[in-house]
XYZ file of C-alpha atoms in Angstrom:
169
model
C 72.798 97.013 99.779
C 76.449 96.867 98.807
C 79.041 96.056 101.438
C 82.590 97.355 101.497
C 85.401 95.358 103.087
C 88.332 97.515 104.138
C 91.534 95.943 105.477
C 92.223 97.533 108.871
C 95.356 95.616 109.847
C 97.398 92.589 108.810
C 99.808 90.770 111.093
C 102.153 87.871 110.384
C 103.235 85.770 113.358
C 106.830 86.531 114.287
C 108.299 83.132 115.126
C 106.253 80.864 117.368
C 103.557 82.873 119.208
C 100.618 81.797 121.348
C 98.269 84.626 120.339
C 97.651 87.586 118.058
C 95.868 90.704 119.338
C 94.423 93.602 117.355
C 94.031 96.797 119.404
C 92.776 100.327 118.802
C 89.985 99.155 116.479
C 87.890 102.068 115.220
C 84.136 101.959 115.827
C 83.399 103.373 112.373
C 82.399 100.112 110.679
C 79.219 98.064 110.776
C 80.953 94.700 111.376
C 84.432 93.212 111.638
C 85.812 90.156 109.847
C 88.951 88.428 111.120
C 90.584 86.113 108.562
C 93.346 83.791 109.772
C 95.457 81.624 107.476
C 97.199 79.769 110.230
C 99.935 77.262 110.752
C 100.633 75.945 114.225
C 103.333 73.944 115.945
C 101.480 70.662 116.533
C 99.923 68.503 113.830
C 97.309 67.109 116.204
C 93.802 68.416 116.781
C 93.803 71.877 118.324
C 91.367 74.701 118.928
C 91.064 78.378 118.143
C 89.675 80.725 120.754
C 88.749 84.392 120.744
C 88.546 87.021 123.439
C 87.447 90.612 122.884
C 87.338 93.776 124.931
C 87.141 97.518 125.234
C 90.403 98.981 126.517
C 91.549 95.557 127.764
C 90.795 92.005 126.704
C 87.950 90.554 128.792
C 89.152 87.343 130.486
C 86.074 86.991 132.717
C 83.337 84.382 132.368
C 81.329 86.528 129.952
C 81.405 84.319 126.856
C 79.156 81.573 125.473
C 79.346 79.466 122.324
C 77.401 76.841 120.375
C 79.085 74.926 117.577
C 78.830 72.164 115.001
C 81.767 70.265 113.603
C 82.518 67.297 111.416
C 85.491 65.405 110.069
C 84.297 63.517 107.006
C 82.886 60.565 108.957
C 81.488 62.004 112.195
C 79.457 65.081 113.050
C 78.936 66.495 116.530
C 77.865 69.609 118.385
C 78.679 71.338 121.628
C 77.855 74.383 123.677
C 79.084 76.140 126.781
C 78.161 79.171 128.858
C 80.045 81.333 131.368
C 83.360 80.733 129.622
C 86.504 82.898 129.693
C 86.706 82.777 125.855
C 84.629 81.970 122.812
C 85.416 78.721 121.122
C 86.427 79.440 117.577
C 86.624 75.840 116.436
C 88.347 72.498 116.533
C 90.859 72.040 113.750
C 93.149 69.147 112.906
C 95.890 69.335 110.342
C 97.803 72.317 109.080
C 97.427 74.727 107.448
C 93.930 75.915 108.277
C 91.680 78.871 107.612
C 89.678 80.479 110.377
C 87.121 83.308 110.090
C 85.329 85.324 112.756
C 82.529 87.712 111.773
C 81.840 90.146 114.638
C 78.470 91.751 114.006
C 77.438 95.215 115.221
C 80.635 95.304 117.305
C 80.505 99.019 118.145
C 76.886 99.098 119.359
C 76.763 100.035 123.055
C 73.219 98.851 123.823
C 73.379 95.122 123.015
C 75.524 92.064 123.748
C 77.952 91.183 120.963
C 77.504 88.154 118.711
C 79.827 86.635 116.187
C 80.010 83.674 113.859
C 83.173 81.577 113.578
C 84.129 79.163 110.824
C 87.221 77.067 110.385
C 88.590 74.305 108.227
C 91.830 72.477 107.615
C 93.405 72.742 104.194
C 94.981 69.304 104.253
C 94.257 66.409 101.947
C 92.520 63.859 104.174
C 88.809 63.439 104.869
C 89.435 63.139 108.614
C 90.292 66.813 109.031
C 87.764 68.989 110.818
C 85.410 71.744 109.741
C 83.685 73.989 112.269
C 80.932 76.604 112.507
C 79.984 78.362 115.722
C 77.681 81.036 117.126
C 79.312 83.056 119.896
C 78.237 85.632 122.461
C 80.135 88.192 124.533
C 77.851 89.326 127.328
C 78.850 92.982 127.347
C 77.306 96.146 125.931
C 80.756 97.733 125.547
C 81.967 98.452 122.037
C 84.716 96.070 120.901
C 88.048 97.756 120.186
C 90.338 94.767 120.810
C 90.283 91.218 119.427
C 92.603 88.402 120.515
C 92.845 85.010 118.793
C 94.866 82.146 120.180
C 95.428 78.463 119.607
C 95.022 75.812 122.309
C 96.367 72.423 123.336
C 99.871 73.716 124.030
C 100.357 74.793 120.434
C 101.572 78.103 118.990
C 101.099 79.903 115.700
C 104.174 79.703 113.465
C 105.797 82.424 111.360
C 103.803 81.402 108.257
C 100.517 82.467 109.929
C 98.823 85.603 108.557
C 95.942 87.413 110.286
C 93.914 90.171 108.608
C 91.198 92.256 110.229
C 88.646 93.827 107.893
C 86.098 96.519 108.643
C 82.766 95.984 106.885
C 80.777 99.073 106.053
C 77.237 98.963 104.719
C 76.908 101.294 101.754
């Protein structure tokens, strides 16, 4: 089965911004893929988080995540339930690449799951890589996606975010 990736929207951060939100997402695809090539204002370890919604971004305690990460010398895992966001990953160093694959996002009979992956593009072995499994406990179709960076950091104007629709052929 061939898959088709269609760019839905691309946004570049305008100055220093705390989040990027895609709205009005059509339900005509099988899955969504969010690709972030991000720079942020602090060089220390930070985190990416995602919230989704239908009509408005859900900020309630309807998210869970499980993740694995490593930094060249240490590996660890974590998980959390009843969160106000999904944890997209721990990243140190800039720039970094972050991906979120939202599967079956427009289905209205099941909870939504997505896989997140992130890695720093720096040159030292101590920079983090991340993979996570995430859950939004809602049967609503997703038509909004928000990504933001934590630890008091912001995305800088070099950050580019592209949302793709994936259609099974």
